[in-house]
mmCIF file of C-alpha atoms in Angstrom:
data_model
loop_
_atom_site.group_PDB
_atom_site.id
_atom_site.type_symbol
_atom_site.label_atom_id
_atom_site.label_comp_id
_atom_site.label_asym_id
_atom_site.label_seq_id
_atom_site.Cartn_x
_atom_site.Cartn_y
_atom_site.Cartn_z
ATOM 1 C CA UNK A 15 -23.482 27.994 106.617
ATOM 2 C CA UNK A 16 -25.574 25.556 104.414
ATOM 3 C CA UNK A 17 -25.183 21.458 104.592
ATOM 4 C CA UNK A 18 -23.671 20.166 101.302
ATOM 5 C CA UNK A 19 -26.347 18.729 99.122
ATOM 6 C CA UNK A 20 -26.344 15.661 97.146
ATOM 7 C CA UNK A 21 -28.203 15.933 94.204
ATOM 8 C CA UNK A 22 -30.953 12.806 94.141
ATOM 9 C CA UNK A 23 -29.396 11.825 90.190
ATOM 10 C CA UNK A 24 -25.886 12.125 91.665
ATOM 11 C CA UNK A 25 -25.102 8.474 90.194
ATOM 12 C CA UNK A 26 -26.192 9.236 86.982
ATOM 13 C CA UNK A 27 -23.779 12.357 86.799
ATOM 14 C CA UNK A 28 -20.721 10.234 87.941
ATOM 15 C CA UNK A 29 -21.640 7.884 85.106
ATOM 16 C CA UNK A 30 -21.664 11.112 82.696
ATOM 17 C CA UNK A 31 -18.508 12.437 83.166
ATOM 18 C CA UNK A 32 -16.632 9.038 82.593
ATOM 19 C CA UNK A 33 -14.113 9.745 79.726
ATOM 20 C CA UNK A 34 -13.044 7.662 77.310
ATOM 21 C CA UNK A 35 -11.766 3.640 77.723
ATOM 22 C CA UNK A 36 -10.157 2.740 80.826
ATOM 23 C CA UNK A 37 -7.080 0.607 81.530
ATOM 24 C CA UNK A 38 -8.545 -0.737 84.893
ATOM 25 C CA UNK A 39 -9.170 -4.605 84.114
ATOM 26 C CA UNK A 40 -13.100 -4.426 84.918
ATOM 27 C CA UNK A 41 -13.915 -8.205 83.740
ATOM 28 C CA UNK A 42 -13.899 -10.822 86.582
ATOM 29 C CA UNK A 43 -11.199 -13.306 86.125
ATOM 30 C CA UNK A 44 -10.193 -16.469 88.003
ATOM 31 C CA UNK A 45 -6.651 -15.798 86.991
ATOM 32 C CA UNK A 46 -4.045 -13.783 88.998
ATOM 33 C CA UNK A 47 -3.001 -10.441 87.587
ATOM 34 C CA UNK A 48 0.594 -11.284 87.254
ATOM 35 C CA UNK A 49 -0.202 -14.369 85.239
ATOM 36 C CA UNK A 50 -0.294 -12.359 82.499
ATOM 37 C CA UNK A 51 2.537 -10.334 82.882
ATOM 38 C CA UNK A 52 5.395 -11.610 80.293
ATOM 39 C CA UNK A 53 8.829 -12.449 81.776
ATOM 40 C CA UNK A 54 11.082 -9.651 80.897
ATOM 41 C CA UNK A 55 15.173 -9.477 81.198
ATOM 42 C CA UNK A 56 15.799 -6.137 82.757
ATOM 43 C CA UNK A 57 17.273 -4.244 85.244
ATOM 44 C CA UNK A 58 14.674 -2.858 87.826
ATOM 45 C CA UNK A 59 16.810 0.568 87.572
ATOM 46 C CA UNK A 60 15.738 1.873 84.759
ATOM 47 C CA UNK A 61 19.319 2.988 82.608
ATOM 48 C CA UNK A 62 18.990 6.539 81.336
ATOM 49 C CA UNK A 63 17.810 6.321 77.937
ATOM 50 C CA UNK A 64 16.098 3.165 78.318
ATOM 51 C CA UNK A 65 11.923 2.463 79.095
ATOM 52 C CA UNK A 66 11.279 1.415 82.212
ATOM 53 C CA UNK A 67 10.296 -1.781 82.998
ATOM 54 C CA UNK A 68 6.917 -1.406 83.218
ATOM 55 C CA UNK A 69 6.567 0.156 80.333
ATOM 56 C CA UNK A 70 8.282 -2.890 78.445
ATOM 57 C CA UNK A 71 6.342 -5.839 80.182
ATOM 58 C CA UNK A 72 2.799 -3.512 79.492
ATOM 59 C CA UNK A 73 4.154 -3.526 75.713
ATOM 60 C CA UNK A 74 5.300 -7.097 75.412
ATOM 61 C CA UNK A 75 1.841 -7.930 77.371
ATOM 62 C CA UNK A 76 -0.043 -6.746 74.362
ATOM 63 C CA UNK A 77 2.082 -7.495 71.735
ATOM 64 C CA UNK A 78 1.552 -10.739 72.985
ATOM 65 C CA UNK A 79 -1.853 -10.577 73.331
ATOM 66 C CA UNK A 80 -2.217 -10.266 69.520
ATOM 67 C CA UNK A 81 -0.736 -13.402 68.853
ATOM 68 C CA UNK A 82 -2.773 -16.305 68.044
ATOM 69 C CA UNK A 83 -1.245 -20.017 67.609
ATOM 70 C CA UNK A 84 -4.029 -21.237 65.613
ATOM 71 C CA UNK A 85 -3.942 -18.525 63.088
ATOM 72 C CA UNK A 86 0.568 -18.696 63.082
ATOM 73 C CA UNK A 87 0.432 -22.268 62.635
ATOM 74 C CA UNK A 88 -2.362 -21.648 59.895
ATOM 75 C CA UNK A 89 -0.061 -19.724 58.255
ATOM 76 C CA UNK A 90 2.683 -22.006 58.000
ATOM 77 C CA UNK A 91 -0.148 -24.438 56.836
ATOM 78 C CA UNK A 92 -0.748 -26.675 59.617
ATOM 79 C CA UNK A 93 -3.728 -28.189 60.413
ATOM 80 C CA UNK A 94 -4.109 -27.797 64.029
ATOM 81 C CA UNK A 95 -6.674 -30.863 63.969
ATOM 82 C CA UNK A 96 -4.053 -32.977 62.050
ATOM 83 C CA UNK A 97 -1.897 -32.636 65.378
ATOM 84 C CA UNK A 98 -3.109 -35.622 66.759
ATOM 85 C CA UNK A 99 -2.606 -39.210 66.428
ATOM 86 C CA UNK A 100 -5.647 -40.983 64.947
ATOM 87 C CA UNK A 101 -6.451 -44.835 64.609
ATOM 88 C CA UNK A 102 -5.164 -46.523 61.821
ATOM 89 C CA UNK A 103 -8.351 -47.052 59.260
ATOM 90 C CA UNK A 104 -7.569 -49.077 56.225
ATOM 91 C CA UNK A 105 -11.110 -49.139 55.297
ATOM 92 C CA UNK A 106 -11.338 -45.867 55.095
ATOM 93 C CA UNK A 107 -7.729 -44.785 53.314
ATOM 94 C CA UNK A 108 -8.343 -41.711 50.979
ATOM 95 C CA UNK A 109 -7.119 -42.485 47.396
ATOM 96 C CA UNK A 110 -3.676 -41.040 46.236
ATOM 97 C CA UNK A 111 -5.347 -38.606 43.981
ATOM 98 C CA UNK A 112 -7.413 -36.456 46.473
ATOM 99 C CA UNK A 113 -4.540 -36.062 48.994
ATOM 100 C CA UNK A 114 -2.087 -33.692 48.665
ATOM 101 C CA UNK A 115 0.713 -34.997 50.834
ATOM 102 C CA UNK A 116 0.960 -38.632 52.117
ATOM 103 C CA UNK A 117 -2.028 -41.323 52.156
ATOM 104 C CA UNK A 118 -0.268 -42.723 55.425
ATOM 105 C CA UNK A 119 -1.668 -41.479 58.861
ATOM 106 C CA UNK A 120 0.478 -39.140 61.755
ATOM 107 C CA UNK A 121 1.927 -42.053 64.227
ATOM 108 C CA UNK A 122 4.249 -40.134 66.018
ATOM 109 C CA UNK A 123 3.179 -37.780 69.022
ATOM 110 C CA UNK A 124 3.471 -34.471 69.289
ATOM 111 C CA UNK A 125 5.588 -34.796 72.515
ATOM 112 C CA UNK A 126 8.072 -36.626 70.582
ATOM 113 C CA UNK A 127 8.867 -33.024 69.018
ATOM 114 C CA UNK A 128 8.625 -31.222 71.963
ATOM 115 C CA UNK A 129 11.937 -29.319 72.990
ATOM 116 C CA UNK A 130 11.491 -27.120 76.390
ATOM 117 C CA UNK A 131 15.489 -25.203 75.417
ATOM 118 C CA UNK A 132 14.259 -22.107 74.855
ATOM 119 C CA UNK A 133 11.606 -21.813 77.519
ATOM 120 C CA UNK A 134 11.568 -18.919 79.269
ATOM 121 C CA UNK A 135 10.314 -20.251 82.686
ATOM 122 C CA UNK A 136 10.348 -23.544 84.452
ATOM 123 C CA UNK A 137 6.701 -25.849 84.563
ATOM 124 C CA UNK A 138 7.158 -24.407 88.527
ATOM 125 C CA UNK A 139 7.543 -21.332 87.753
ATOM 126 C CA UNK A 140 4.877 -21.256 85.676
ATOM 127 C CA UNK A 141 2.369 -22.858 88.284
ATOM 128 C CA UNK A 142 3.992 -19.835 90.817
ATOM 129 C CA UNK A 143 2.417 -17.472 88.622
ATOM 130 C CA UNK A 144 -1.484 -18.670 90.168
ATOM 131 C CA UNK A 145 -0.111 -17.534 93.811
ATOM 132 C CA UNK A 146 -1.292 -13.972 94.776
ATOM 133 C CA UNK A 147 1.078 -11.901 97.239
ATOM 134 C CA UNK A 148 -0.737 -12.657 100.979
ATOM 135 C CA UNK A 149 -2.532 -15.917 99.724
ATOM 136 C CA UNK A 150 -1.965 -19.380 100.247
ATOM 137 C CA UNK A 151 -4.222 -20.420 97.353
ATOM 138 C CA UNK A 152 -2.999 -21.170 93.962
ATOM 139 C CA UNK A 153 -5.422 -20.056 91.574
ATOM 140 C CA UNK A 154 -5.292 -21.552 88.023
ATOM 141 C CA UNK A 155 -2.769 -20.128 85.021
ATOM 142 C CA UNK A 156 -4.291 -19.167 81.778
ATOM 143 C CA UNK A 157 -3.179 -20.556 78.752
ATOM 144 C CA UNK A 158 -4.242 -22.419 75.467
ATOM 145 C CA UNK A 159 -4.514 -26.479 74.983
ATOM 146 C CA UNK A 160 -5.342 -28.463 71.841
ATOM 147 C CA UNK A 161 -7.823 -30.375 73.071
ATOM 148 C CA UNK A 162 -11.202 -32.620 71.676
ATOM 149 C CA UNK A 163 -14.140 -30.598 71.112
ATOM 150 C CA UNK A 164 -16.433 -33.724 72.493
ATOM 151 C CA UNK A 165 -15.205 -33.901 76.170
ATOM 152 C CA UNK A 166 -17.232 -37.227 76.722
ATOM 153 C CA UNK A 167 -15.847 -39.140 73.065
ATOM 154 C CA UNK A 168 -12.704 -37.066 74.150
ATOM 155 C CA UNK A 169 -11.896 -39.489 77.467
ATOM 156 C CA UNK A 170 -13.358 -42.753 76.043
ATOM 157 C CA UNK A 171 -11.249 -42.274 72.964
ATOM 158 C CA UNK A 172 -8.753 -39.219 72.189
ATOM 159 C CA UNK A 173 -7.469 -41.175 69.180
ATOM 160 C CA UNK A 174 -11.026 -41.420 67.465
ATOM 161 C CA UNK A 175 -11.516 -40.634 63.819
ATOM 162 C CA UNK A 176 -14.307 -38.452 64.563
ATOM 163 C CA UNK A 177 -13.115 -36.044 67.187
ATOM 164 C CA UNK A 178 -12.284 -32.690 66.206
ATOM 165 C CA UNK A 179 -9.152 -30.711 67.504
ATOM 166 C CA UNK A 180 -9.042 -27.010 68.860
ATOM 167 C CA UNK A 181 -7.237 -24.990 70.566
ATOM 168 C CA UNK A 182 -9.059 -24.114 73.427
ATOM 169 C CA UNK A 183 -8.853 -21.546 76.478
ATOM 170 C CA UNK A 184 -7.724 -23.331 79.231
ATOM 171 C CA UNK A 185 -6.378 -22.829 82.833
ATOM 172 C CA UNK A 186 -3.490 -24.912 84.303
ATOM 173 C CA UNK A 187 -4.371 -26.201 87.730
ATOM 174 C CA UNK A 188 -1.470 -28.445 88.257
ATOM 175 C CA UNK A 189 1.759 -29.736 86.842
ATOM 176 C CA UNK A 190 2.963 -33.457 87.347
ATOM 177 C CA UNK A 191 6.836 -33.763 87.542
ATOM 178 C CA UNK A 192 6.827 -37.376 86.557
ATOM 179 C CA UNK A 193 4.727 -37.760 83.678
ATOM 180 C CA UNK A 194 5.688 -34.631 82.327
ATOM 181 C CA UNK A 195 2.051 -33.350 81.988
ATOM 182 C CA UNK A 196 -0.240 -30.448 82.951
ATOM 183 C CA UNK A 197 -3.236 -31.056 84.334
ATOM 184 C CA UNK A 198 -5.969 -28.084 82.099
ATOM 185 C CA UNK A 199 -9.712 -27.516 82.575
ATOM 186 C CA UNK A 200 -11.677 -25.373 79.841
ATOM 187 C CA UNK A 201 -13.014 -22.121 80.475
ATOM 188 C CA UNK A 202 -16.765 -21.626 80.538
ATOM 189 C CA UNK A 203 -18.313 -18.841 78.366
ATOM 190 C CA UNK A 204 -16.913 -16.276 80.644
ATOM 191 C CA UNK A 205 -13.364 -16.853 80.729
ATOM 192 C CA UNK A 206 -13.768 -18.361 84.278
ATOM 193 C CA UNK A 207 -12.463 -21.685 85.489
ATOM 194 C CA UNK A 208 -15.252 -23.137 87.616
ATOM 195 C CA UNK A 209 -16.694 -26.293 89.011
ATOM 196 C CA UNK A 210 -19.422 -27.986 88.302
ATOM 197 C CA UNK A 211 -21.229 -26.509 91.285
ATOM 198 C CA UNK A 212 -19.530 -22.693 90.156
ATOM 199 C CA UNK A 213 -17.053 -22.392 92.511
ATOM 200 C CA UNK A 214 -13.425 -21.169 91.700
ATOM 201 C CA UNK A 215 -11.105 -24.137 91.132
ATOM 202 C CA UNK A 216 -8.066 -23.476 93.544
ATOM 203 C CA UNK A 217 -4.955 -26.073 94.408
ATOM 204 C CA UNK A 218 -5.220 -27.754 91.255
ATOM 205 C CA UNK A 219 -9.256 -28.634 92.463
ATOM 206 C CA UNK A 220 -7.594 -30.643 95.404
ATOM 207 C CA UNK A 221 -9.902 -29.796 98.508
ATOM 208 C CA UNK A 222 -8.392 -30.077 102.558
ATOM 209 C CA UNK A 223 -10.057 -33.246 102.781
ATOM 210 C CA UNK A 224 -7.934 -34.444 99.972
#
């Protein structure tokens, strides 16, 4: 009887023999698995003649994942960068000629228009979504804000005439039941929602010492 031997190039040949794309989410993320999982209305006993649930939340996830809000609002012709509330500028009015709709600026916010009846999950149960099964930390919840390209013209001034709106990656650390408002922080170039020191922003960035 001979020992088994492993052949010296025996990575290489595991690396060879990989076939085709895999479905196994490779890419490091600071967002919990499930927070991309669409909420879907069905029985967990699959009826005969019906997909099983996991087969319709893995084909709502990507159907999903196609969609793009700047590019359907585009579409219906919205500006996304009109969105926002500007200072008033009389100095700087366009002429009735060159504009196509009214000379007059947007004065009413967007949360004026903002109707939360057909959500399909509470603000808390979208913040549940960053908590893992065994953890106590609540990682951040991915989504998309419009938000100021210049972060530092952005706070001194979000109504400025000179910032430029986008809708940006984001992911939701927290959720503030009084004001109504989520608390966001961008992504960095990897997807990843990190400090300024590059560590993981949990609890909605509050640390134990408060």
């Amino acid at each position: 009887v001979t020992k088994f031997k492993v052949p010296a190039s025996f990575k290489s040949l595991l690396e060879d023999q990989m076939v085709g794309p895999s479905t196994e989410i490779l890419a490091e993320s600071d967002f919990p698995e499930q927070s991309f999982k669409p909420k879907v209305q069905m029985p967990f006993k699959r009826v005969p003649g019906q997909n099983p649930r996991k087969v319709e939340v893995e084909r709502r996830r990507r159907l999903y994942l196609t969609f793009d809000i700047a590019e359907l609002l585009a579409s219906k012709g919205i500006d996304s960068n009109q969105l926002m509330p500007r200072h008033y500028d009389p100095d700087n009015m366009p002429p009735i000629e060159e504009t196509k709709h009214s000379v007059f600026p947007i004065y009413l916010p967007l949360q004026v228009f903002d109707n939360d009846e057909f959500d399909c999950r509470t603000p808390e149960e979208w913040m549940s979504l960053g908590l893992e099964p065994g953890s106590s930390d609540r990682k951040p919840v991915p989504g998309k804000a419009l938000l100021p390209t210049d972060d530092v013209l952005g706070h001194e001034d979000p109504k400025s005439q000179e910032l430029i709106y986008q809708w940006i990656d984001v992911g939701v650390l927290d959720y503030d039941k009084e004001t109504d408002l989520y608390l966001v922080h961008k992504t960095d170039e990897k997807g990843l929602v990190r400090d300024e020191e590059g560590r993981p922003i949990i609890n909605g960035g509050r640390t134990p010492e408060g």
